[in-house]
Structure formats: structure tokens, C-alpha cells
CSV table of C-alpha atoms and ligand atoms in Angstrom, one decimal:
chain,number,residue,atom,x,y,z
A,1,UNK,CA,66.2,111.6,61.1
A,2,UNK,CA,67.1,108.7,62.9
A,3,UNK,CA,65.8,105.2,62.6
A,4,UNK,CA,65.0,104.3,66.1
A,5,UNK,CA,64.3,100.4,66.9
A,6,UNK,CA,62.1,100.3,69.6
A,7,UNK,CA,62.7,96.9,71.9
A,8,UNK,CA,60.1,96.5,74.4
A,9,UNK,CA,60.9,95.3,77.9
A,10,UNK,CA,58.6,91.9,78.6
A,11,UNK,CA,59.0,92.7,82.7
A,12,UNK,CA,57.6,96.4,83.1
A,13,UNK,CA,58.3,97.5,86.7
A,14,UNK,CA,55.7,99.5,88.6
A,15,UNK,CA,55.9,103.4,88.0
A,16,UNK,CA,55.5,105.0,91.4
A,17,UNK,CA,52.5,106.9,92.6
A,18,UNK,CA,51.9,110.1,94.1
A,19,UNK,CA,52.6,108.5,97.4
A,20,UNK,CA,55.9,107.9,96.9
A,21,UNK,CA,58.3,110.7,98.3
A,22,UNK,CA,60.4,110.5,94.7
A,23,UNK,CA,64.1,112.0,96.3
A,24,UNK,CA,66.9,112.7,93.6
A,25,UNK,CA,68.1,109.8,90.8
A,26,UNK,CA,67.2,106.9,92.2
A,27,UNK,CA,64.7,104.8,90.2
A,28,UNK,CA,64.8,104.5,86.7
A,29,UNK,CA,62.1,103.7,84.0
A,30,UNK,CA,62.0,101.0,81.9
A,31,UNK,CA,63.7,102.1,78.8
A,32,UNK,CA,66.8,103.6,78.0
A,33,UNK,CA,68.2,104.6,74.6
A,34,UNK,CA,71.4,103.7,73.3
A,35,UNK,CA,73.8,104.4,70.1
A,36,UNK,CA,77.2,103.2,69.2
A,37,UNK,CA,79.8,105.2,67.6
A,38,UNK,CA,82.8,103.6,65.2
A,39,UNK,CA,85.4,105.6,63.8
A,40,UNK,CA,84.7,105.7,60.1
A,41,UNK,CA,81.3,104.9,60.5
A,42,UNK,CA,79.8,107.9,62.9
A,43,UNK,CA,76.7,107.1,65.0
A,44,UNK,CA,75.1,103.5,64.4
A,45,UNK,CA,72.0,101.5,65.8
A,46,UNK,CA,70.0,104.0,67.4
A,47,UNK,CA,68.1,101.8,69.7
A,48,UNK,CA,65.1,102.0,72.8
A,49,UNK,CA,65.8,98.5,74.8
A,50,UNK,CA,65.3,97.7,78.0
A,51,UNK,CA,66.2,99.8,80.8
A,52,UNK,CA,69.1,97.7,82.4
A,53,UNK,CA,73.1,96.9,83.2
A,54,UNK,CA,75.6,97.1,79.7
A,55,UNK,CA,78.5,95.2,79.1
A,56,UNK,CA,81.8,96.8,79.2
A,57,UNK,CA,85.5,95.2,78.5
A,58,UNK,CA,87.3,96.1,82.3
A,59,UNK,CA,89.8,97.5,79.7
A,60,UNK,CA,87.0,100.3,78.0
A,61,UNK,CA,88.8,103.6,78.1
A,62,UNK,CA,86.2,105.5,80.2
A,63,UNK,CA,87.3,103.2,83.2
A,64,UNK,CA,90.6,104.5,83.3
A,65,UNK,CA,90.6,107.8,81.8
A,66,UNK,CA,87.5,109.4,82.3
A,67,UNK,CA,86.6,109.9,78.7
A,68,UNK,CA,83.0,110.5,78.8
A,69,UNK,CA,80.1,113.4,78.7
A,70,UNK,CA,77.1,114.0,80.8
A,71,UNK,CA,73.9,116.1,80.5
A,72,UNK,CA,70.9,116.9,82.8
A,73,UNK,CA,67.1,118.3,81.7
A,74,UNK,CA,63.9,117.9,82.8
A,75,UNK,CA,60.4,116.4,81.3
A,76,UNK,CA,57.2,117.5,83.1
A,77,UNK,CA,53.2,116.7,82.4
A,78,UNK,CA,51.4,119.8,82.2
A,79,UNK,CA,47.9,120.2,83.8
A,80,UNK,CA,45.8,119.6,80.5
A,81,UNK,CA,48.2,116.1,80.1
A,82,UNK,CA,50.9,118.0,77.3
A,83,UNK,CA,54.8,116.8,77.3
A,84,UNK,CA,57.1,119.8,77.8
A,85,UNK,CA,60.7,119.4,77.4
A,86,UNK,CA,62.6,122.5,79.0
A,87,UNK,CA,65.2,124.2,76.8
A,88,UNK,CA,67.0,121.4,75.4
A,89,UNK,CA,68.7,122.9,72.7
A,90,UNK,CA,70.9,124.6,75.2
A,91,UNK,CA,71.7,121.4,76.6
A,92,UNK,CA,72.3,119.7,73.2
A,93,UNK,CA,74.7,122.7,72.7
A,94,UNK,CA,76.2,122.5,75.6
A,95,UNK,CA,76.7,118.6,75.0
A,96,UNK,CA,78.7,119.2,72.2
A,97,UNK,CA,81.0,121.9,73.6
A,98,UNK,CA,81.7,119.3,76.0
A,99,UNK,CA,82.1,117.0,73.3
A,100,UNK,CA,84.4,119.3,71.5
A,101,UNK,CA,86.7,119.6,74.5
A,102,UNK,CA,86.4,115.3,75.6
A,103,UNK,CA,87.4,114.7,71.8
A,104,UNK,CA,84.1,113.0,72.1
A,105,UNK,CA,82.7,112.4,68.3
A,106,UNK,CA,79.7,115.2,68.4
A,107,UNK,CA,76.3,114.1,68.1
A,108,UNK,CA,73.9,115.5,65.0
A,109,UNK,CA,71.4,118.4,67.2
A,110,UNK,CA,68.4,117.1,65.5
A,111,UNK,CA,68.9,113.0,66.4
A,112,UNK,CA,69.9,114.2,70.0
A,113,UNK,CA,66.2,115.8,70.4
A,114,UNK,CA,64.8,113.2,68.5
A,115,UNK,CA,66.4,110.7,70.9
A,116,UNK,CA,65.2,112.3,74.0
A,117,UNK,CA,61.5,113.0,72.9
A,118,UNK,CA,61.0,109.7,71.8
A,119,UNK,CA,62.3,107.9,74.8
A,120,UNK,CA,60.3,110.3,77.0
A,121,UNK,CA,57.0,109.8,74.9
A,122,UNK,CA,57.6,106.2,75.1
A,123,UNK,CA,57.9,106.4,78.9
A,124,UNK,CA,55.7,109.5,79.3
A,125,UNK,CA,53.7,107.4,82.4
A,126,UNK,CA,56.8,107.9,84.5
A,127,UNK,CA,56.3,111.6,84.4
A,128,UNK,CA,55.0,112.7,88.0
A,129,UNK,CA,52.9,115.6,88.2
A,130,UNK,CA,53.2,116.5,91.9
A,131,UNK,CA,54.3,119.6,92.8
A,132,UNK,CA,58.2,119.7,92.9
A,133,UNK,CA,58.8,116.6,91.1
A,134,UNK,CA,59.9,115.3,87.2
A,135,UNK,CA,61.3,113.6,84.9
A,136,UNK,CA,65.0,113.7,85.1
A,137,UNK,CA,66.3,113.0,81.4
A,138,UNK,CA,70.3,111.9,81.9
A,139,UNK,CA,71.9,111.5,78.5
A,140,UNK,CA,75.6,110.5,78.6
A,141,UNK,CA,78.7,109.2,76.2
A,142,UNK,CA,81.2,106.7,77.1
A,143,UNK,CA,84.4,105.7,75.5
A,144,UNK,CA,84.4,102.3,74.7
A,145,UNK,CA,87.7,100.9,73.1
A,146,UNK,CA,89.7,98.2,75.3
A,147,UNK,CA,92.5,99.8,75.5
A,148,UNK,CA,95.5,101.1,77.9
A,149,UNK,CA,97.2,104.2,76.2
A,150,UNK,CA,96.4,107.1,76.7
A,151,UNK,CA,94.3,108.6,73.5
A,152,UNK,CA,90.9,109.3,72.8
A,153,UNK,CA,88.8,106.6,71.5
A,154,UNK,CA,87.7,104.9,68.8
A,155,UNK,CA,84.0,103.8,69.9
A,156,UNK,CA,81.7,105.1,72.3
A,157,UNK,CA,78.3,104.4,73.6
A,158,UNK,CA,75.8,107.5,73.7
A,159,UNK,CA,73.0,106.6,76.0
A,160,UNK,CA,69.8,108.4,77.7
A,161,UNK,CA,68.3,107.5,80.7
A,162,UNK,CA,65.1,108.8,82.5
A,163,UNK,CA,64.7,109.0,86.2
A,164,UNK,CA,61.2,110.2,88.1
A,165,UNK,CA,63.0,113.2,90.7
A,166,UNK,CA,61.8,115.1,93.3
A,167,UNK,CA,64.0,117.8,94.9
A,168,UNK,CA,67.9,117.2,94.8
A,169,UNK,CA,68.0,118.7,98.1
A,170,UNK,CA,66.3,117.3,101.2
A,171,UNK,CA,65.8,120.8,102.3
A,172,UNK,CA,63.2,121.1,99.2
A,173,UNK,CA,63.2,124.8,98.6
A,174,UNK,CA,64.5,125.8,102.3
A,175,UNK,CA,67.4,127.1,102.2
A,176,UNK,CA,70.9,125.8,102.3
A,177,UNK,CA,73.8,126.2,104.0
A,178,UNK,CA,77.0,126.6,101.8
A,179,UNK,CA,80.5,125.7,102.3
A,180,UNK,CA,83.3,128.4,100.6
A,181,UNK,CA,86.3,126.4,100.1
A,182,UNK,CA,89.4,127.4,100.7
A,183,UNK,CA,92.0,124.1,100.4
A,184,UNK,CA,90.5,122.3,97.7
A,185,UNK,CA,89.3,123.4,94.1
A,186,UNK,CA,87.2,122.0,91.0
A,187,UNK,CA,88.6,123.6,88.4
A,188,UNK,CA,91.3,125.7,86.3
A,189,UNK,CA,90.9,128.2,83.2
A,190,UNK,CA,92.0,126.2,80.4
A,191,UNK,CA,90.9,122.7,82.1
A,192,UNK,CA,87.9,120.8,82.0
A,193,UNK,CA,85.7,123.0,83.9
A,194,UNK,CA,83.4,124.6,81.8
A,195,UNK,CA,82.5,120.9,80.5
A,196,UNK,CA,80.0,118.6,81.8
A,197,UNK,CA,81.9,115.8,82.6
A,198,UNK,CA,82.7,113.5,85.6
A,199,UNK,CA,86.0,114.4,86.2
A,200,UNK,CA,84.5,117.8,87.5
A,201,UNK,CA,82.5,116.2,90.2
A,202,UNK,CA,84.7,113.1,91.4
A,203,UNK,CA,86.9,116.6,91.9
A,204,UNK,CA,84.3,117.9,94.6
A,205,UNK,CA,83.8,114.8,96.5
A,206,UNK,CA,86.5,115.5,99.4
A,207,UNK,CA,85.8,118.8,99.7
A,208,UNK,CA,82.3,117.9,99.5
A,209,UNK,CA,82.6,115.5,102.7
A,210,UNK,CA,84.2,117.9,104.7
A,211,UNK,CA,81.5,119.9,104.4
A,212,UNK,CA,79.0,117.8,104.9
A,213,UNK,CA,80.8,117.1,108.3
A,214,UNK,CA,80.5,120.6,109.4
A,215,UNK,CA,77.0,120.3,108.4
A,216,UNK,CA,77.0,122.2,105.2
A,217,UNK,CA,74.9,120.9,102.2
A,218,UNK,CA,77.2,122.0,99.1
A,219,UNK,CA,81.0,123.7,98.4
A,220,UNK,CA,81.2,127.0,97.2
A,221,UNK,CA,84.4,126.8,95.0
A,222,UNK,CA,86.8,129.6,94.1
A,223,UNK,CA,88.8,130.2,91.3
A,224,UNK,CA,91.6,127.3,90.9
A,225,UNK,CA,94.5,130.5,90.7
A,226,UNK,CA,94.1,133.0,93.2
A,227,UNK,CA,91.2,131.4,95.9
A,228,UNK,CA,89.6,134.5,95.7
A,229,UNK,CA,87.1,134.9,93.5
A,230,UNK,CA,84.0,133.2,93.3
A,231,UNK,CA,83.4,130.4,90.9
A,232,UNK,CA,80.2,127.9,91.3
A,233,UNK,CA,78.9,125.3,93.4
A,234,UNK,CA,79.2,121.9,91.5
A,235,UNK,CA,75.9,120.9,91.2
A,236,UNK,CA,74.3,124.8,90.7
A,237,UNK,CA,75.4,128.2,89.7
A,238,UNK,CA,75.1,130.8,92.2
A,239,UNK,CA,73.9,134.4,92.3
A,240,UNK,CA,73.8,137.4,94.8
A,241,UNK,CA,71.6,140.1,95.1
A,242,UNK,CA,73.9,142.8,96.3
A,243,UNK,CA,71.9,146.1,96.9
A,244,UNK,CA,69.7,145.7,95.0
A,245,UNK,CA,71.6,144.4,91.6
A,246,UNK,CA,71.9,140.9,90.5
A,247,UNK,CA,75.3,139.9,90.2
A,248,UNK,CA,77.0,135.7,89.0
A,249,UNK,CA,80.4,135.1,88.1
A,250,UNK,CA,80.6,135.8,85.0
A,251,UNK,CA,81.5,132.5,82.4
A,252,UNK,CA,85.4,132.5,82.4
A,253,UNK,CA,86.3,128.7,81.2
A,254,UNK,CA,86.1,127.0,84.4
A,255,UNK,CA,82.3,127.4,85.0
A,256,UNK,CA,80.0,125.9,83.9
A,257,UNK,CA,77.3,127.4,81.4
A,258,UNK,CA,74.0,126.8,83.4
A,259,UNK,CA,71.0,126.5,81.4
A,260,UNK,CA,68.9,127.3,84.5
A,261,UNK,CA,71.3,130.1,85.3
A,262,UNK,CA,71.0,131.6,81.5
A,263,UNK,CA,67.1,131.8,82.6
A,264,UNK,CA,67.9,133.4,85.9
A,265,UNK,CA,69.7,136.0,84.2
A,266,UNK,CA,67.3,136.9,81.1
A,267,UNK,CA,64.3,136.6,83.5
A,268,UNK,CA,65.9,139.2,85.5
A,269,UNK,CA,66.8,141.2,82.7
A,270,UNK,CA,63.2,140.7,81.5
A,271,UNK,CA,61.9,142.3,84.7
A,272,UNK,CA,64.5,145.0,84.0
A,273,UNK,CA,66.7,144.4,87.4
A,274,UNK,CA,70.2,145.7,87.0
A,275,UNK,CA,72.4,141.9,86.6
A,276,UNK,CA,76.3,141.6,86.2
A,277,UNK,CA,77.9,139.0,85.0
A,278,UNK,CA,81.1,140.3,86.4
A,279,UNK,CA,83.8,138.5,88.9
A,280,UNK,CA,82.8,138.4,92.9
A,281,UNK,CA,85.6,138.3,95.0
A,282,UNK,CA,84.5,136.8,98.2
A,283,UNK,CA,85.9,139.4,100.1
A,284,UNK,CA,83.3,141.4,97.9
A,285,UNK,CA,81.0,139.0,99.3
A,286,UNK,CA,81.9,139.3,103.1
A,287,UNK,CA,82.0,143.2,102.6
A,288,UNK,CA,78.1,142.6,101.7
A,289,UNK,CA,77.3,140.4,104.1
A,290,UNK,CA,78.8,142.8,107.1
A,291,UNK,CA,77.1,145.7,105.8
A,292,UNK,CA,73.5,144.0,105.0
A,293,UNK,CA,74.4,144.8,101.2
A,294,UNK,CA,73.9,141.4,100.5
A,295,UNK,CA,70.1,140.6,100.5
A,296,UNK,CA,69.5,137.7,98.6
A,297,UNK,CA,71.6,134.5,97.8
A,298,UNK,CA,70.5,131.9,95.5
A,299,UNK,CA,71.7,128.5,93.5
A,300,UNK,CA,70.3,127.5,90.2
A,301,UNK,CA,71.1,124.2,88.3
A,302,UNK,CA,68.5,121.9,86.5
A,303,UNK,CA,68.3,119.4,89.2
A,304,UNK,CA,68.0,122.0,92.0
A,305,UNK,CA,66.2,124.1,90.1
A,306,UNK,CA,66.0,127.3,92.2
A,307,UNK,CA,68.0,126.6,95.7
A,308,UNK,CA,68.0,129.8,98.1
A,309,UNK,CA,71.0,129.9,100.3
A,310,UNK,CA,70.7,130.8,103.7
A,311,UNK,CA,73.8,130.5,105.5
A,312,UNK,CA,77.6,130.9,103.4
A,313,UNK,CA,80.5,130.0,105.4
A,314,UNK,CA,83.7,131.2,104.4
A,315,UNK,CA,87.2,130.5,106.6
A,316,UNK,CA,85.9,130.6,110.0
A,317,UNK,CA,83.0,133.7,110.0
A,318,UNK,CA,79.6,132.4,109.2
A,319,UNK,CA,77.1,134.5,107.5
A,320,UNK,CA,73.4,134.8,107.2
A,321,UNK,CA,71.8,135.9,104.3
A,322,UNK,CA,68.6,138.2,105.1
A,323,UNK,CA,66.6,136.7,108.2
A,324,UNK,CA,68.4,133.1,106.9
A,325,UNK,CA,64.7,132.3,104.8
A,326,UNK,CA,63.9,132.1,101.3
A,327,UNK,CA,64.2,135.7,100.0
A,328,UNK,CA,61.6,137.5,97.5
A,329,UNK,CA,63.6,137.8,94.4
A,330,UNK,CA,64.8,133.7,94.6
A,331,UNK,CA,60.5,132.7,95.3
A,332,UNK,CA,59.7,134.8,92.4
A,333,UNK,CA,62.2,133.4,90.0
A,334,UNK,CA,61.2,129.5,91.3
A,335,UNK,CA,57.7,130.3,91.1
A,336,UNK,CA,58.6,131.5,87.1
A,337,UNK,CA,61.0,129.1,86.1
A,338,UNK,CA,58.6,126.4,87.3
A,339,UNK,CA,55.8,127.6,86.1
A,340,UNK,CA,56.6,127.8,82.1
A,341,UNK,CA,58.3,124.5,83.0
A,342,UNK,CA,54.9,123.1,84.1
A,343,UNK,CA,53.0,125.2,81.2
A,344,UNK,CA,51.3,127.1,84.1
A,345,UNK,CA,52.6,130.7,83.2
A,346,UNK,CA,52.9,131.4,79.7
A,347,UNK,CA,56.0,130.9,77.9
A,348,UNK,CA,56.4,134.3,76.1
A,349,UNK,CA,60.7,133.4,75.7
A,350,UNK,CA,59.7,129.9,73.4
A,351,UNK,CA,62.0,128.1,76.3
A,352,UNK,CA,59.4,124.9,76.3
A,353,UNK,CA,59.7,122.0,73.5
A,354,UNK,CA,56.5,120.0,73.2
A,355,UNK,CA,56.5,116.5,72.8
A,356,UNK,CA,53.5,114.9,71.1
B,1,LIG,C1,71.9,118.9,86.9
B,1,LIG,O1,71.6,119.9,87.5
B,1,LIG,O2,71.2,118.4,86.0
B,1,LIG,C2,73.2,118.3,87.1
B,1,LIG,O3,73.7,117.7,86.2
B,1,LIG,C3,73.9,118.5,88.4
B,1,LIG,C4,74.1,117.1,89.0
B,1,LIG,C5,75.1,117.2,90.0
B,1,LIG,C6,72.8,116.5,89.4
């Protein structure tokens, strides 16, 4: 159990109302938690301060080589004013596979949840309750030690910060047109793909760009080898109703675990639909597409939560999925997902964590 000093701001800023048309990790609350790591100590000074800029040598490792970890989850205010965390003890699993991979020193499962639930009870009048919005919980590691060569570090700085969040997407739950990308890629089997770490998204950002240029919201990448088989979209996971079954690339090392798309998958499962985690080719894809096989497509990630896809791109054919609106099978898994998130529909799977 961690021994958390709590160190009030003395310049609160003002939480925004229902008014406010919260978009995606922009404003941030007033606290943030933060704990040092020394080689031969372990983890030191767990500490709530004051939500604001660090100090960093120009020299600290992260700068130059990238050394650092990232998570995502969400926070929400039920109806009768309870805390609910959503499945973090995937993403405190997932933090540490990461770690594992980074070289990053792992953090003890039971002070990472006691971090977050703290600093989200502390700040629990941030949480906004209208519909599609809550509170983003960002916790993060950064190597720390000045130093040039190449080697992982000595110190690092573990840190959460909380961010009110409405939709990541502008489109809200309309759907999105998606990008297959066939120059660039994110990631390789054996690489750093299947962890959550920057260098996975500063690997997007050209492809990205170009899409967004042709008018395309997000990069559908394929596999780093051949190009051919489907892989994930950067910030979601991505799944296909293909007559009928559910199908997702399957986890192969340079995807990344979803904890939203773990949910998609045992929700379908639990509503006894046929689902394959198996690989797509995109030629399987096009196949679908020409024939009308493919009836459904749909991203899932923790920020986007449930994102239905309604146009995919690939080369120079576009195609549109169903009548190009938000299909049946991708409402009724929003409409779940969101609802145990916001305690509205029972949770019968014990996904929610309460904080009191
Ligand atoms: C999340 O879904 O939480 C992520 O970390 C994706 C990020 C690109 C916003």
C-alpha cells in the first residue's frame, strides 16, 4: 500500500460544465500524480501535486530515445453519483507487458490502482456525466537519466494524468472513413508493436496526414512483412462482420491488445455470435465488400470507444460498408459497452471497479 502525499493546488481552475462541448485531451484537472523510480531503490515518493509542467535535463533519455510507456482508461459518474473505473486491471497488465518489453522497471498492480483511484476520487468533480463524455485517466513512465548512450535507464518518472473527454472523433458515433495503407507501416512482429508506447504513434503520423488529405479520418495498417494482411488502426482495433460471423486480426506481436476490443469479442461471444480471431487479408476484405459479405465494420479502442466505419479505402477502389450508416451489431455493442461503463446495464462480467 502506498503512502500517497497529497499536495493541494492553492489556484483551482474552473471544471467545465455541461455546456462545454469537452472534444478529446485537451484540458486537464488539477492534480496529477507522480512517482520516481532509482535503481536500487524501486518506486519512491508517491505524490498528488499540482497539475502542472515538470522539469526535465534536455539530456533525460526519453528525449532522445523514446524510452517511455503510456496507458488509456476511462472514469465515469454513474446516475445514483458512484465512481466506476472500467477494467483497469487489463490496462495495469497490459502496462507492464509494455514495461517488460521498454526495460521499463514494472510497477507493483496493487499501487498502480491505488494510484489511479485516488487521484480520480480526489478529482471526482471533473467527471462529466453527459452522454458521451468522461474522464480520460492517462498514466505514463518516462526515463529520466541525463544521459547520451544508448541503454535503458536508471530513473524514471511514473505519472497519471486526468483529462474531462468527449468523443475522440468529431464524427461522434457517425461513422468514419478509413484509409488502408499501402506505403507506410506501424509496426513489425518482434518490434514494438504490441506495446503501448510512443514510438508506435509518431510511426503513423505521415501516413496519418496523407490521409487526412484525401479526407479520411484514420490509417488502416497492414502487416509490416507482406502488406497484406490486416493489422489495426492506431488509435482502435478493428472488426468485420463478414456474413454474419465476427472476425479481428487475431493478436500476433504487432497489435496491440485492446482492452475495449477483448470486450467486443467476449460480448459477442456472450450473445453466442460466431467470432474469429483469425488473419484478414484485405483481399479477404475487398472479396466481402464486392459481394455484400461484408455487413458490418467497426473500430474499438478506449478513447473511441465503439467507432463504426463507413467508408474503407484501399489502393484506389473505395468501399461502402452497408448503406455507409452505423450498422446494428456496432449500436448494440456501443449501447453495451457504455452502458456497464456508466452502471446503466448490469455488469454481470465484474468488468467495473468502484471507487469510493
Ligand atoms: C486510447 O484509446 O486510450 C488510446 O490510448 C489511443 C490514443 C491514440 C488516444
Amino acid at each position: 500500500m502506498l503512502d500517497i502525499k497529497f499536495i493541494k493546488t492553492g489556484n483551482p481552475k474552473p471544471i467545465p460544465g455541461p455546456e462545454n462541448p469537452l472534444v478529446f485531451g485537451t484540458i486537464f484537472t488539477d492534480h496529477m500524480f507522480v512517482m520516481d523510480y532509482t535503481e536500487g531503490k524501486g518506486w519512491h515518493d508517491p505524490r498528488i501535486e499540482p497539475y502542472g509542467p515538470i522539469s526535465l535535463e534536455p539530456a533525460a533519455m526519453v528525449f532522445h530515445y523514446g524510452q517511455e510507456m503510456f496507458e488509456g482508461l476511462k472514469a465515469y459518474k454513474t446516475e445514483d453519483g458512484r465512481i466506476l473505473m472500467f477494467r483497469p486491471d487489463k490496462n495495469i497488465e497490459r502496462a507492464n507487458n509494455s514495461n517488460r518489453r521498454l526495460m521499463i522497471p514494472e510497477i507493483p498492480e496493487e499501487d498502480f490502482l491505488q494510484a489511479m483511484k485516488e487521484l480520480v476520487r480526489i478529482e471526482q468533480a471533473w467527471i462529466p456525466t453527459k452522454e458521451g463524455t468522461s474522464l480520460y485517466i492517462r498514466p505514463f513512465v518516462i526515463a529520466t537519466d541525463p544521459f547520451l548512450g544508448v541503454r535503458p535507464s536508471f530513473t524514471y518518472k511514473f505519472m497519471i494524468i486526468l483529462s474531462p473527454v468527449g468523443a475522440y472523433y468529431p464524427e461522434g458515433l457517425d461513422p468514419v472513413k478509413i484509409w488502408i495503407e499501402d506505403e507506410y507501416v506501424r509496426a513489425v512482429r518482434g518490434g514494438i508493436g504490441e506495446a503501448k508506447t510512443g514510438g508506435n504513434y509518431v510511426a503513423s503520423l505521415a501516413a496519418q496526414m496523407k490521409a487526412h488529405e484525401e479526407g479520411y479520418s484514420q490509417v488502416l495498417w497492414l502487416d509490416g512483412v507482406e502488406r497484406k494482411y490486416i493489422e489495426e488502426v492506431g488509435a482502435m482495433n478493428i472488426f468485420f462482420k463478414i456474413n454474419g460471423t465476427v472476425v479481428t486480426p487475431q493478436l500476433n506481436g504487432s497489435i496491440l491488445p485492446g482492452v475495449t476490443r477483448r470486450t467486443c469479442v467476449e460480448l459477442c461471444k456472450a450473445w453466442g455470435l460466431p467470432v474469429e480471431e483469425r488473419k484478414v487479408s484485405v483481399q479477404e476484405l475487398e472479396e466481402a465488400a464486392r459481394t455484400g459479405a461484408l455487413e458490418e465494420v467497426w473500430g474499438s479502442g478506449t478513447a473511441a470507444v465503439i467507432s463504426p466505419v463507413g467508408h474503407l479505402r484501399y489502393e484506389d477502389e473505395v468501399f461502402q460498408i452497408g448503406d455507409g450508416g452505423i450498422g446494428e451489431l456496432s449500436q448494440k455493442l456501443y449501447d453495451t459497452v457504455t452502458g456497464i461503463q456508466l452502471g446503466k446495464i448490469e455488469d454481470t462480467f465484474g468488468w467495473t471497479v468502484e471507487v469510493k
